[in-house]
Amino acid sequence: MSSAPTCAQVLMRLLREYQVEKVFGIPGVHTIELYRGLPGSDLMHITPRHEQGAAFMADGYARASGKPGVCFLITGPGLTNAATAMAQAYSDSIPMLVISAVNRREDLGMGRGRLHELPRQSDASRGFCIWQHTLTQAEQLPEVMARAFQLLLSSRPGPVHIEIPIDLFPAPMSGNLDDYRAAPSAMVPAANATAIATATQWLQAAERPVILLGGGAQSAGEAATQVSEKIAAPVFLSLAAKGVVDERHPLCGGANLSFDCVRERVEAADVVLAVGTELSETDRNLVREDYAFSGKLIRIDIDPAQLVCNAQPDLAICADAAESLQQLSEALVQCEESSKLRAEKEVSQLISNCRKEWWEGSEERFPWVEALREALPNEGILVTDSTQLAYNTNHALPLYHPRSHITCTTGYGTLGFALPASIGAKLSSERDVVALIGDGGLMFTLGELAVAVEQQLPLPILVWNNSGYGEIRDFMDAAEVPQEGVNLRTPDFVALAKSFGAEGCRIDKPQQLAMAVAEALQRKTPTIIEITAP
Ligand SMILES: Cc1ncc(C[n+]2csc(CCOP(=O)(O)OP(=O)(O)O)c2C)c(N)n1
C-alpha cells in the first residue's frame, strides 16, 4: 500500500488482529470518516435500530461466544442511548468494547453547542466502564487498543469505552496497515501454591463442603465438576453461572441459591468454596441479608475487590477460576464412593425441597417451564428478559452446558435486553437460540426484530403476554396498592411480526410449544411465538 493508512483504517486492522469479526453500530455525521475505514477490513457491520440494541447485541454476542462484543457509536446520544446496555454488561462483567466518536480535540470541554455535544461524555461513561479513554493522538491508538484488550481478555471483564475525536479518524498514521499487530493476550494467573495447599487441606478434611459458582467461573465448569466429585460437594450456581456445571449432574443443585433450604445448607457448610461470584443479593432473591457462613469460606476470583464482596473470606485466592480449580482438582484425593452417594442423595432431596418452594404461587407457569425444557434443544441457548416465566425458568429449567443461560434478571435487571441480546448470541454461535420476553419488555427494543429479519436468523421469540407489567402488578396487589401504570394495551404481536417480515403464531397450551419452537428453528426468519399467559 502506497499512501499512509488513516487512524480509522488502523483501528479496523487492529480489531481484526484482535479476532473481532462483527461490530454493532449506527453511523452518524461524526463517524463518516470512521466508516471510511471499514471497506476492505472484512469486519462485518450489523446495524441495529437503536444504540441500546447495539450494546445489548454486543453483550449477547459476548456471552454466547466468550469473545468481546464491539460497538461503534456516535458521540452524545449514541453513547447515552447505549448507556443502559453498557451498565447491564458492567453489572454482569461482560467484555464489551465501545468505540465512540467525540467532538474535535479543540472543542473538548468547551460547551460550544456543537452537534451531539455532551459536555464531559467521558465522565458519563466512566461510571459503568472498567476503563474509559479519550484518544488524543492517532499514534497512541495501538497502545490504547492493546490495553483495552488486555483488560477485556485477562482481567475481570466489563465495558471499555474509547472515544475518538472526529478530527483523528482521517489522521494519517505511519507505515503500512500490515505493520499493525495485536499484542499477545496475557497468560492468566494461576493460584499460589501455598493457597492451593491450604484450600486442599480444608476441602479434603471437610465433612459438609459446598461449592458456589458465579459468572466468573464460566470457563471452569469441567474443573469445578472434578473438584465437586473428588470431595463429594454439592455445587450451586448463580444465575450467571447456570449451566456451567451440567444441571443433570447428580451433585449439581442448580441455580437455587434463593431458596431457604439451599441457603440453610450453604450457611451450615463447614467449608464453602466460592468461585467467581459476588455472592450478590439478586441471587439470594432480594433477602437483603448477607450469608451467615458458619464454616470456613474460601474465595477465588481474578478481581481482588470481589474477594471481599458481601462476605469476608478465610482464604482469598486471586487467580483465574479455571486454572485454580484445575490445580485444586489435581491436588485433591478422591473421596470414598459412599460419601459421594450420600451427597448425591442430599442434592436430590434439596432440589425436590426447592421444587416445593418453586411451585408456590406460580403453579400455572410450571407446565410452561416443562414444555420449554422439551422445546429447547439440549445444546440450546436460552436468552431471558425480566418476565414472570423467566423467574421460573431461572430455577426450574435445567441447562446442560456453559454459556446456555443469558439473562438480565439479576444485577442491573433492565427490561428490553432479551430480543437484541438473543440476536447477538445467534450471530456469534451455531447453537440454537431461544428468546423469552414479556409483552412489556419486548416493547422496549421491538425495533430490533428488523435486524433479526435482515440477518435471516432462525430465532424463536417467546412473548409471555399478560397484557401488562405483570410482575409489578402482582407486587402492587400484594402490597394492596391500587393498580397503576401496569395494565398495557398490547399490539397484535402476530400481525406485527408479519409486518416486519418475520413469522408469528399464538399459542395458549404448553403442549403447543415444542412444535412451535421446532418449526421456528427451521425458518430463515425469526418467529414471534405469542403465549397467552394463563
Ligand atoms: C428499564 C426498566 N424499567 C422498569 C423496570 C421494572 N420492572 C421490572 S419487571 C417489570 C414488568 C415487566 O413486564 P413484562 O415484560 O410484560 O413481563 P411480566 O412481568 O408481565 O411477565 C417492570 C416494569 C425494569 N426492570 N427495567
Coordinates of C-alpha atoms and ligand atoms in Angstrom, one line a residue:
M1 CA 0.0 0.0 0.0
S2 CA 1.5 3.4 -1.0
S3 CA -0.4 6.0 0.9
A4 CA -0.4 6.3 4.7
P5 CA -3.2 4.4 6.4
T6 CA -5.7 6.6 8.4
C7 CA -6.4 6.2 12.1
A8 CA -9.8 4.7 11.2
Q9 CA -8.2 2.1 8.9
V10 CA -5.6 1.2 11.6
L11 CA -8.5 0.8 14.0
M12 CA -10.2 -1.7 11.7
R13 CA -7.0 -3.6 11.1
L14 CA -6.3 -3.8 14.9
L15 CA -9.9 -5.1 15.6
R16 CA -9.3 -7.9 13.1
E17 CA -6.0 -8.6 14.6
Y18 CA -7.7 -9.0 17.9
Q19 CA -10.1 -11.5 16.3
V20 CA -13.1 -9.2 16.1
E21 CA -15.4 -10.3 13.3
K22 CA -18.6 -8.3 13.8
V23 CA -19.3 -4.8 15.1
F24 CA -22.7 -3.4 16.1
G25 CA -23.4 0.3 15.4
I26 CA -25.3 3.2 13.9
P27 CA -23.3 5.7 11.9
G28 CA -23.7 9.5 12.0
V29 CA -22.1 12.5 10.5
H30 CA -19.4 12.3 13.2
T31 CA -18.4 8.8 12.2
I32 CA -18.4 9.1 8.4
E33 CA -14.6 9.0 8.5
L34 CA -14.6 6.1 10.8
Y35 CA -16.8 4.2 8.4
R36 CA -14.4 5.0 5.5
G37 CA -12.1 2.7 7.3
L38 CA -14.5 -0.3 7.1
P39 CA -14.4 -1.4 3.5
G40 CA -11.6 -3.8 2.8
S41 CA -11.3 -4.6 6.5
D42 CA -13.6 -7.7 6.2
L43 CA -15.3 -6.7 9.5
M44 CA -19.0 -7.3 9.4
H45 CA -21.2 -4.4 10.4
I46 CA -24.6 -5.1 11.9
T47 CA -26.9 -2.1 12.1
P48 CA -29.5 -2.1 15.0
R49 CA -32.4 0.3 15.2
H50 CA -31.3 2.0 18.4
E51 CA -27.9 2.2 20.1
Q52 CA -29.3 0.4 23.2
G53 CA -29.9 -2.5 20.8
A54 CA -26.3 -2.3 19.5
A55 CA -24.9 -2.7 23.0
F56 CA -27.3 -5.4 24.0
M57 CA -26.4 -7.3 20.8
A58 CA -22.7 -6.9 21.6
D59 CA -23.5 -8.2 25.1
G60 CA -25.4 -11.3 23.8
Y61 CA -22.6 -11.9 21.3
A62 CA -20.0 -11.8 24.1
R63 CA -22.0 -14.0 26.5
A64 CA -22.6 -16.7 23.9
S65 CA -19.1 -16.7 22.4
G66 CA -16.8 -15.6 25.3
K67 CA -15.3 -13.0 22.9
P68 CA -15.7 -9.3 23.4
G69 CA -18.7 -7.7 21.7
V70 CA -17.9 -4.4 19.8
C71 CA -20.0 -1.3 19.2
F72 CA -19.4 1.8 17.0
L73 CA -21.4 4.7 18.3
I74 CA -21.7 8.4 17.6
T75 CA -20.9 10.9 20.3
G76 CA -23.6 12.2 22.6
P77 CA -27.0 10.5 22.0
G78 CA -25.3 7.4 20.5
L79 CA -23.4 6.9 23.7
T80 CA -26.2 7.8 26.1
N81 CA -28.6 5.5 24.3
A82 CA -26.2 2.7 24.8
A83 CA -25.7 3.5 28.4
T84 CA -28.3 1.2 29.9
A85 CA -27.0 -1.8 28.0
M86 CA -23.4 -0.9 28.9
A87 CA -24.4 -0.7 32.5
Q88 CA -26.0 -4.2 32.4
A89 CA -22.8 -5.5 30.9
Y90 CA -20.8 -3.8 33.6
S91 CA -23.1 -5.3 36.3
D92 CA -22.6 -8.8 34.8
S93 CA -18.9 -8.5 33.9
I94 CA -19.4 -8.9 30.2
P95 CA -16.5 -8.0 27.9
M96 CA -17.5 -5.2 25.5
L97 CA -15.6 -2.6 23.6
V98 CA -17.4 0.6 22.8
I99 CA -15.7 2.9 20.2
S100 CA -17.5 6.2 20.1
A101 CA -16.8 9.5 18.3
V102 CA -16.4 12.7 20.3
N103 CA -16.1 16.2 19.1
R104 CA -12.8 17.6 17.7
R105 CA -10.0 17.9 20.2
E106 CA -10.1 21.7 20.1
D107 CA -13.8 21.6 21.1
L108 CA -13.5 19.2 24.0
G109 CA -14.9 20.6 27.2
M110 CA -15.7 23.9 25.6
G111 CA -19.5 23.8 25.6
R112 CA -19.9 25.4 22.2
G113 CA -23.2 23.8 21.3
R114 CA -21.6 21.6 18.6
L115 CA -23.8 18.9 17.2
H116 CA -24.2 15.9 19.6
E117 CA -22.0 17.7 22.1
L118 CA -22.2 16.1 25.5
P119 CA -20.1 18.0 28.0
R120 CA -17.9 15.6 29.8
Q121 CA -19.0 12.5 27.8
S122 CA -16.1 10.7 29.3
D123 CA -17.4 11.3 32.8
A124 CA -20.8 10.0 31.8
S125 CA -19.5 6.6 30.7
R126 CA -16.8 6.2 33.4
G127 CA -19.4 5.1 35.9
F128 CA -20.2 1.9 34.0
C129 CA -16.9 1.0 32.3
I130 CA -13.9 -0.8 33.6
W131 CA -11.8 1.7 31.6
Q132 CA -12.5 4.9 29.7
H133 CA -10.1 6.6 27.5
T134 CA -10.1 9.6 25.1
L135 CA -7.6 9.3 22.3
T136 CA -5.6 12.5 21.9
Q137 CA -3.1 11.4 19.3
A138 CA -3.6 8.9 16.5
E139 CA -0.2 7.3 17.1
Q140 CA -1.3 6.2 20.5
L141 CA -4.2 4.0 19.1
P142 CA -2.2 0.7 19.0
E143 CA -1.2 1.2 22.7
V144 CA -4.7 2.1 23.7
M145 CA -6.2 -0.9 21.9
A146 CA -3.6 -3.2 23.4
R147 CA -4.5 -2.0 26.9
A148 CA -8.2 -2.4 26.1
F149 CA -7.8 -6.0 25.0
Q150 CA -5.6 -6.9 27.9
L151 CA -8.3 -5.7 30.2
L152 CA -11.1 -7.4 28.3
L153 CA -9.3 -10.8 28.0
S154 CA -7.1 -11.1 31.1
S155 CA -8.9 -9.4 34.0
R156 CA -12.5 -9.2 35.3
P157 CA -14.2 -8.0 32.1
G158 CA -16.8 -5.3 31.6
P159 CA -17.3 -2.5 29.0
V160 CA -14.3 -0.5 27.8
H161 CA -15.0 2.8 26.2
I162 CA -12.6 4.5 23.8
E163 CA -13.7 7.9 22.5
I164 CA -12.0 9.1 19.3
P165 CA -12.2 12.8 18.4
I166 CA -13.6 13.2 14.9
D167 CA -10.5 15.0 13.6
L168 CA -8.5 11.9 14.4
F169 CA -10.4 9.4 12.3
P170 CA -8.8 10.6 9.0
A171 CA -5.4 11.4 10.6
P172 CA -2.6 9.7 8.7
M173 CA -0.5 7.1 10.5
S174 CA 2.9 5.8 9.9
G175 CA 3.9 2.7 7.9
N176 CA 1.6 0.2 6.3
L177 CA -1.5 -1.4 7.6
D178 CA 0.3 -4.7 7.8
D179 CA 2.7 -3.2 10.4
Y180 CA -0.1 -3.0 13.0
R181 CA -0.4 -6.2 15.1
A182 CA -2.3 -7.3 18.2
A183 CA -0.4 -7.6 21.4
P184 CA -0.4 -11.2 22.8
S185 CA -3.0 -11.6 25.5
A186 CA -1.6 -12.3 28.9
M187 CA -1.4 -15.7 30.4
V188 CA -3.9 -15.6 33.3
P189 CA -2.6 -16.1 36.8
A190 CA -2.7 -19.5 38.5
A191 CA -3.1 -19.7 42.2
N192 CA -0.2 -19.5 44.6
A193 CA 1.0 -23.0 45.7
T194 CA 0.6 -22.3 49.5
A195 CA -3.0 -21.1 48.9
I196 CA -3.8 -24.3 47.0
A197 CA -2.2 -26.4 49.7
T198 CA -4.3 -24.8 52.4
A199 CA -7.5 -25.0 50.3
T200 CA -6.8 -28.6 49.5
Q201 CA -6.3 -29.4 53.2
W202 CA -9.5 -27.7 54.3
L203 CA -11.6 -29.2 51.5
Q204 CA -10.2 -32.7 52.0
A205 CA -11.0 -32.6 55.7
A206 CA -14.5 -31.1 55.2
E207 CA -17.5 -33.1 56.2
R208 CA -20.1 -30.9 54.6
P209 CA -18.4 -28.8 51.9
V210 CA -20.3 -26.8 49.3
I211 CA -19.2 -25.2 46.0
L212 CA -20.7 -21.9 44.8
L213 CA -20.0 -20.8 41.2
G214 CA -20.7 -17.4 39.7
G215 CA -20.4 -15.9 36.2
G216 CA -16.6 -15.6 36.7
A217 CA -16.4 -19.4 36.6
Q218 CA -17.9 -19.5 33.1
S219 CA -14.9 -21.4 31.7
A220 CA -14.3 -23.5 34.8
G221 CA -17.2 -26.0 34.5
E222 CA -15.1 -29.1 33.9
A223 CA -12.6 -28.4 36.7
A224 CA -15.4 -27.5 39.1
T225 CA -17.2 -30.7 38.4
Q226 CA -14.0 -32.7 39.1
V227 CA -13.5 -30.9 42.4
S228 CA -17.1 -31.5 43.4
E229 CA -16.7 -35.2 42.6
K230 CA -13.4 -35.5 44.5
I231 CA -14.8 -34.1 47.7
A232 CA -18.5 -35.0 47.3
A233 CA -19.5 -31.4 47.5
P234 CA -22.9 -30.1 46.2
V235 CA -22.5 -27.4 43.6
F236 CA -24.8 -24.4 43.5
L237 CA -24.8 -21.9 40.6
S238 CA -25.6 -18.2 40.4
L239 CA -27.9 -17.3 37.6
A240 CA -24.9 -16.0 35.7
A241 CA -23.3 -19.5 36.1
K242 CA -26.4 -21.5 35.2
G243 CA -25.3 -24.5 33.0
V244 CA -21.6 -24.1 33.8
V245 CA -21.9 -27.4 35.6
D246 CA -24.4 -29.7 33.8
E247 CA -27.6 -29.4 35.8
R248 CA -28.2 -33.1 35.2
H249 CA -25.1 -34.0 37.2
P250 CA -26.2 -35.6 40.5
L251 CA -24.0 -33.2 42.6
C252 CA -25.4 -30.1 40.9
G253 CA -28.1 -28.4 42.9
G254 CA -28.8 -25.8 40.1
A255 CA -29.3 -22.1 40.3
N256 CA -31.3 -22.3 43.5
L257 CA -29.5 -20.0 45.9
S258 CA -32.6 -18.0 46.6
F259 CA -34.4 -20.9 48.3
D260 CA -34.4 -21.3 52.1
C261 CA -33.4 -24.9 52.1
V262 CA -30.3 -24.2 49.9
R263 CA -29.4 -21.1 51.9
E264 CA -29.5 -23.1 55.1
R265 CA -27.3 -25.8 53.6
V266 CA -24.8 -23.2 52.4
E267 CA -24.7 -21.5 55.8
A268 CA -24.3 -24.8 57.6
A269 CA -21.4 -26.0 55.4
D270 CA -18.1 -26.5 57.2
V271 CA -16.2 -25.3 54.1
V272 CA -17.6 -23.1 51.3
L273 CA -15.6 -22.8 48.1
A274 CA -17.0 -19.7 46.2
V275 CA -15.5 -19.1 42.8
G276 CA -16.1 -16.1 40.5
T277 CA -19.1 -14.9 42.4
E278 CA -20.2 -11.6 44.1
L279 CA -22.4 -13.6 46.5
S280 CA -24.9 -11.0 45.4
E281 CA -28.3 -10.1 46.7
T282 CA -30.1 -10.7 43.5
D283 CA -29.1 -14.4 43.5
R284 CA -30.4 -14.6 47.1
N285 CA -33.8 -13.3 46.0
L286 CA -33.6 -9.9 47.5
V287 CA -33.5 -11.2 51.0
R288 CA -31.1 -8.3 51.7
E289 CA -29.1 -10.3 54.2
D290 CA -25.6 -11.5 53.6
Y291 CA -24.9 -15.1 54.2
A292 CA -24.1 -16.1 57.8
F293 CA -21.4 -18.6 57.0
S294 CA -20.7 -20.8 59.9
G295 CA -17.7 -22.7 58.4
K296 CA -14.6 -21.5 56.5
L297 CA -15.0 -19.5 53.3
I298 CA -12.5 -19.9 50.5
R299 CA -13.0 -17.4 47.7
I300 CA -11.3 -17.5 44.3
D301 CA -11.6 -14.5 41.9
I302 CA -9.5 -12.8 39.3
D303 CA -10.5 -9.5 40.8
P304 CA -9.1 -8.8 44.3
A305 CA -12.1 -6.5 45.1
Q306 CA -14.5 -9.4 44.6
L307 CA -12.7 -11.5 47.2
V308 CA -14.2 -9.4 50.0
C309 CA -17.5 -8.5 48.3
N310 CA -20.6 -9.3 50.5
A311 CA -18.6 -11.7 52.8
Q312 CA -15.1 -11.8 54.3
P313 CA -13.2 -15.0 53.3
D314 CA -10.9 -17.1 55.5
L315 CA -8.8 -17.8 52.4
A316 CA -8.7 -15.4 49.5
I317 CA -7.1 -16.6 46.2
C318 CA -6.7 -14.0 43.5
A319 CA -6.4 -16.1 40.3
D320 CA -8.2 -17.4 37.3
A321 CA -11.1 -19.6 38.1
A322 CA -10.5 -22.5 35.7
E323 CA -6.7 -22.5 36.4
S324 CA -7.1 -22.6 40.1
L325 CA -9.9 -25.2 40.1
Q326 CA -7.8 -27.3 37.9
Q327 CA -4.9 -27.0 40.4
L328 CA -7.2 -28.0 43.2
S329 CA -8.7 -30.9 41.3
E330 CA -5.1 -32.3 40.8
A331 CA -4.2 -31.8 44.4
L332 CA -7.3 -33.4 45.9
V333 CA -7.6 -37.1 46.6
Q334 CA -10.8 -38.9 45.5
C335 CA -13.2 -39.3 48.4
E336 CA -15.0 -42.6 49.1
E337 CA -17.8 -43.7 46.9
S338 CA -20.2 -43.8 49.9
S339 CA -19.6 -40.1 50.6
K340 CA -20.4 -39.2 47.0
L341 CA -23.6 -41.3 47.1
R342 CA -24.6 -39.6 50.3
A343 CA -24.0 -36.1 48.8
E344 CA -25.9 -37.0 45.6
K345 CA -28.9 -38.1 47.7
E346 CA -28.8 -34.9 49.6
V347 CA -28.7 -32.8 46.4
S348 CA -31.7 -34.6 45.0
Q349 CA -33.6 -34.1 48.3
L350 CA -32.7 -30.4 48.2
I351 CA -33.9 -30.0 44.7
S352 CA -37.2 -31.5 45.5
N353 CA -37.5 -29.2 48.5
C354 CA -36.8 -26.3 46.2
R355 CA -39.4 -27.5 43.9
K356 CA -42.0 -27.2 46.6
E357 CA -40.8 -23.6 47.2
W358 CA -40.8 -23.0 43.4
W359 CA -44.4 -24.1 42.8
E360 CA -46.0 -21.9 45.4
G361 CA -47.9 -19.0 43.7
S362 CA -46.8 -19.9 40.2
E363 CA -48.3 -23.3 39.7
E364 CA -49.9 -22.3 36.4
R365 CA -46.5 -21.4 34.9
F366 CA -44.7 -24.7 35.6
P367 CA -46.3 -26.7 32.7
W368 CA -44.8 -23.9 30.5
V369 CA -41.3 -24.4 32.1
E370 CA -41.5 -28.1 31.5
A371 CA -42.7 -27.5 27.9
L372 CA -39.8 -25.1 27.3
R373 CA -37.3 -27.7 28.5
E374 CA -38.8 -30.1 26.0
A375 CA -38.8 -27.4 23.2
L376 CA -35.2 -26.2 23.8
P377 CA -32.6 -28.3 22.1
N378 CA -30.1 -29.9 24.6
E379 CA -27.3 -27.5 23.4
G380 CA -29.7 -24.6 23.0
I381 CA -29.1 -21.1 24.5
L382 CA -31.9 -19.5 26.4
V383 CA -31.9 -15.7 26.5
T384 CA -34.3 -14.2 29.0
D385 CA -35.7 -10.8 29.9
S386 CA -37.2 -9.8 33.2
T387 CA -40.5 -11.6 32.8
Q388 CA -42.5 -13.8 35.1
L389 CA -41.9 -17.0 33.2
A390 CA -38.2 -16.3 33.3
Y391 CA -38.2 -16.1 37.0
N392 CA -39.4 -19.7 36.9
T393 CA -37.0 -20.9 34.2
N394 CA -34.2 -19.4 36.2
H395 CA -34.6 -22.1 38.8
A396 CA -36.8 -24.8 37.4
L397 CA -35.4 -25.3 33.8
P398 CA -32.2 -27.2 33.9
L399 CA -29.4 -26.3 31.4
Y400 CA -26.7 -28.6 30.4
H401 CA -23.8 -26.5 29.0
P402 CA -21.8 -23.4 29.8
R403 CA -23.0 -20.2 28.0
S404 CA -26.5 -21.6 27.8
H405 CA -28.1 -19.0 30.0
I406 CA -28.1 -15.4 29.0
T407 CA -30.3 -13.3 31.3
C408 CA -30.8 -9.8 32.6
T409 CA -32.9 -10.8 35.5
T410 CA -30.1 -10.4 38.0
G411 CA -27.9 -7.4 38.9
Y412 CA -28.8 -4.3 36.8
G413 CA -32.0 -6.1 35.7
T414 CA -33.1 -3.9 32.8
L415 CA -36.0 -4.6 30.6
G416 CA -35.6 -4.8 26.8
F417 CA -32.5 -7.0 26.9
A418 CA -33.6 -10.3 25.5
L419 CA -34.5 -9.5 21.9
P420 CA -31.3 -7.7 21.0
A421 CA -29.1 -10.0 23.2
S422 CA -30.6 -13.1 21.5
I423 CA -29.8 -11.6 18.1
G424 CA -26.2 -11.0 19.2
A425 CA -26.0 -14.5 20.7
K426 CA -27.3 -16.1 17.4
L427 CA -24.8 -14.0 15.4
S428 CA -21.9 -15.5 17.4
S429 CA -23.0 -19.1 17.7
E430 CA -24.1 -22.1 15.7
R431 CA -26.1 -23.2 18.7
D432 CA -29.9 -22.8 18.6
V433 CA -31.0 -19.7 20.5
V434 CA -34.5 -19.1 22.0
A435 CA -35.5 -15.7 23.5
L436 CA -38.1 -15.3 26.2
I437 CA -39.6 -11.8 26.8
G438 CA -42.7 -10.3 28.4
D439 CA -45.1 -8.2 26.4
G440 CA -43.8 -5.1 28.3
G441 CA -40.1 -5.9 27.9
L442 CA -40.5 -6.6 24.2
M443 CA -41.8 -3.1 23.5
F444 CA -38.6 -1.5 24.9
T445 CA -36.5 -2.8 21.9
L446 CA -39.1 -4.2 19.5
G447 CA -37.4 -2.4 16.5
E448 CA -34.5 -4.8 16.7
L449 CA -36.8 -7.5 15.2
A450 CA -36.0 -5.9 11.9
V451 CA -32.3 -6.8 12.4
A452 CA -33.2 -10.5 13.0
V453 CA -35.2 -10.4 9.8
E454 CA -32.4 -8.8 7.8
Q455 CA -29.9 -11.3 9.2
Q456 CA -32.3 -14.2 8.4
L457 CA -32.0 -15.6 11.9
P458 CA -33.9 -18.7 12.8
L459 CA -34.9 -17.2 16.1
P460 CA -38.0 -18.2 18.2
I461 CA -39.0 -15.3 20.3
L462 CA -41.4 -16.4 23.1
V463 CA -43.6 -13.5 24.2
W464 CA -45.2 -14.0 27.6
N465 CA -48.3 -11.9 27.1
N466 CA -50.1 -11.0 30.3
S467 CA -51.2 -7.5 28.9
G468 CA -49.0 -5.5 31.3
Y469 CA -46.1 -5.3 33.6
G470 CA -47.3 -8.5 35.3
E471 CA -44.7 -8.9 38.0
I472 CA -45.2 -5.3 39.2
R473 CA -48.9 -5.7 39.0
D474 CA -48.7 -8.7 41.3
F475 CA -46.4 -6.8 43.7
M476 CA -48.9 -3.9 43.8
D477 CA -51.7 -6.3 44.5
A478 CA -49.7 -8.0 47.3
A479 CA -48.9 -4.6 48.8
E480 CA -52.6 -3.5 48.4
V481 CA -51.5 -0.6 46.2
P482 CA -54.2 0.1 43.6
Q483 CA -53.0 -1.0 40.1
E484 CA -51.5 2.0 38.3
G485 CA -49.2 2.0 35.3
V486 CA -49.2 -1.7 35.0
N487 CA -52.0 -2.6 32.6
L488 CA -51.0 -2.2 29.0
R489 CA -52.7 -2.2 25.6
T490 CA -50.6 -4.7 23.7
P491 CA -50.4 -4.8 19.9
D492 CA -51.3 -7.9 17.8
F493 CA -47.9 -9.4 18.0
V494 CA -48.6 -12.0 15.3
A495 CA -49.6 -9.3 12.8
L496 CA -46.7 -7.1 14.0
A497 CA -44.2 -9.9 13.3
K498 CA -45.5 -10.4 9.8
S499 CA -45.3 -6.6 9.1
F500 CA -41.6 -6.9 9.9
G501 CA -41.2 -9.9 7.5
A502 CA -40.9 -12.3 10.5
E503 CA -43.3 -15.1 11.2
G504 CA -45.8 -15.2 14.1
C505 CA -48.1 -17.5 15.8
R506 CA -50.2 -17.5 19.0
I507 CA -50.4 -20.4 21.5
D508 CA -52.2 -20.9 24.8
K509 CA -51.3 -24.5 25.7
P510 CA -47.9 -25.8 26.8
Q511 CA -48.3 -28.8 24.5
Q512 CA -48.1 -26.4 21.5
L513 CA -44.8 -25.0 22.4
A514 CA -42.3 -27.8 21.3
M515 CA -43.8 -27.8 17.8
A516 CA -43.9 -24.0 17.5
V517 CA -40.2 -23.8 18.6
A518 CA -39.1 -26.6 16.3
E519 CA -40.9 -25.0 13.3
A520 CA -39.4 -21.6 14.2
L521 CA -35.9 -23.1 14.3
Q522 CA -36.3 -24.4 10.8
R523 CA -37.2 -21.0 9.3
K524 CA -34.7 -18.5 7.9
T525 CA -36.5 -15.7 9.7
P526 CA -37.4 -15.0 13.4
T527 CA -40.8 -16.1 14.7
I528 CA -42.7 -14.4 17.4
I529 CA -44.5 -17.1 19.4
E530 CA -47.0 -15.2 21.5
I531 CA -48.1 -17.1 24.6
T532 CA -51.4 -16.1 26.1
A533 CA -50.3 -16.2 29.7
P534 CA -52.7 -18.2 32.0
Ligands
LIG1 C1 -35.7 -0.4 32.4 C2 -36.6 -0.9 33.4 N1 -37.7 -0.3 33.8 C3 -38.6 -0.8 34.7 C4 -38.3 -2.0 35.3 C5 -39.2 -2.5 36.4 N2 -39.8 -3.8 36.0 C6 -39.3 -5.0 36.4 S1 -40.2 -6.3 35.8 C7 -41.4 -5.3 35.1 C8 -42.5 -5.8 34.4 C9 -42.2 -6.4 33.1 O1 -43.3 -6.6 32.3 P1 -43.2 -7.7 31.2 O2 -42.0 -7.5 30.4 O3 -44.5 -7.6 30.4 O4 -43.1 -9.0 31.9 P2 -44.1 -9.6 33.0 O5 -43.7 -9.2 34.4 O6 -45.5 -9.1 32.7 O7 -44.0 -11.1 32.9 C10 -41.0 -3.9 35.3 C11 -41.8 -2.8 34.8 C12 -37.1 -2.7 34.9 N3 -36.7 -3.8 35.4 N4 -36.3 -2.1 34.0

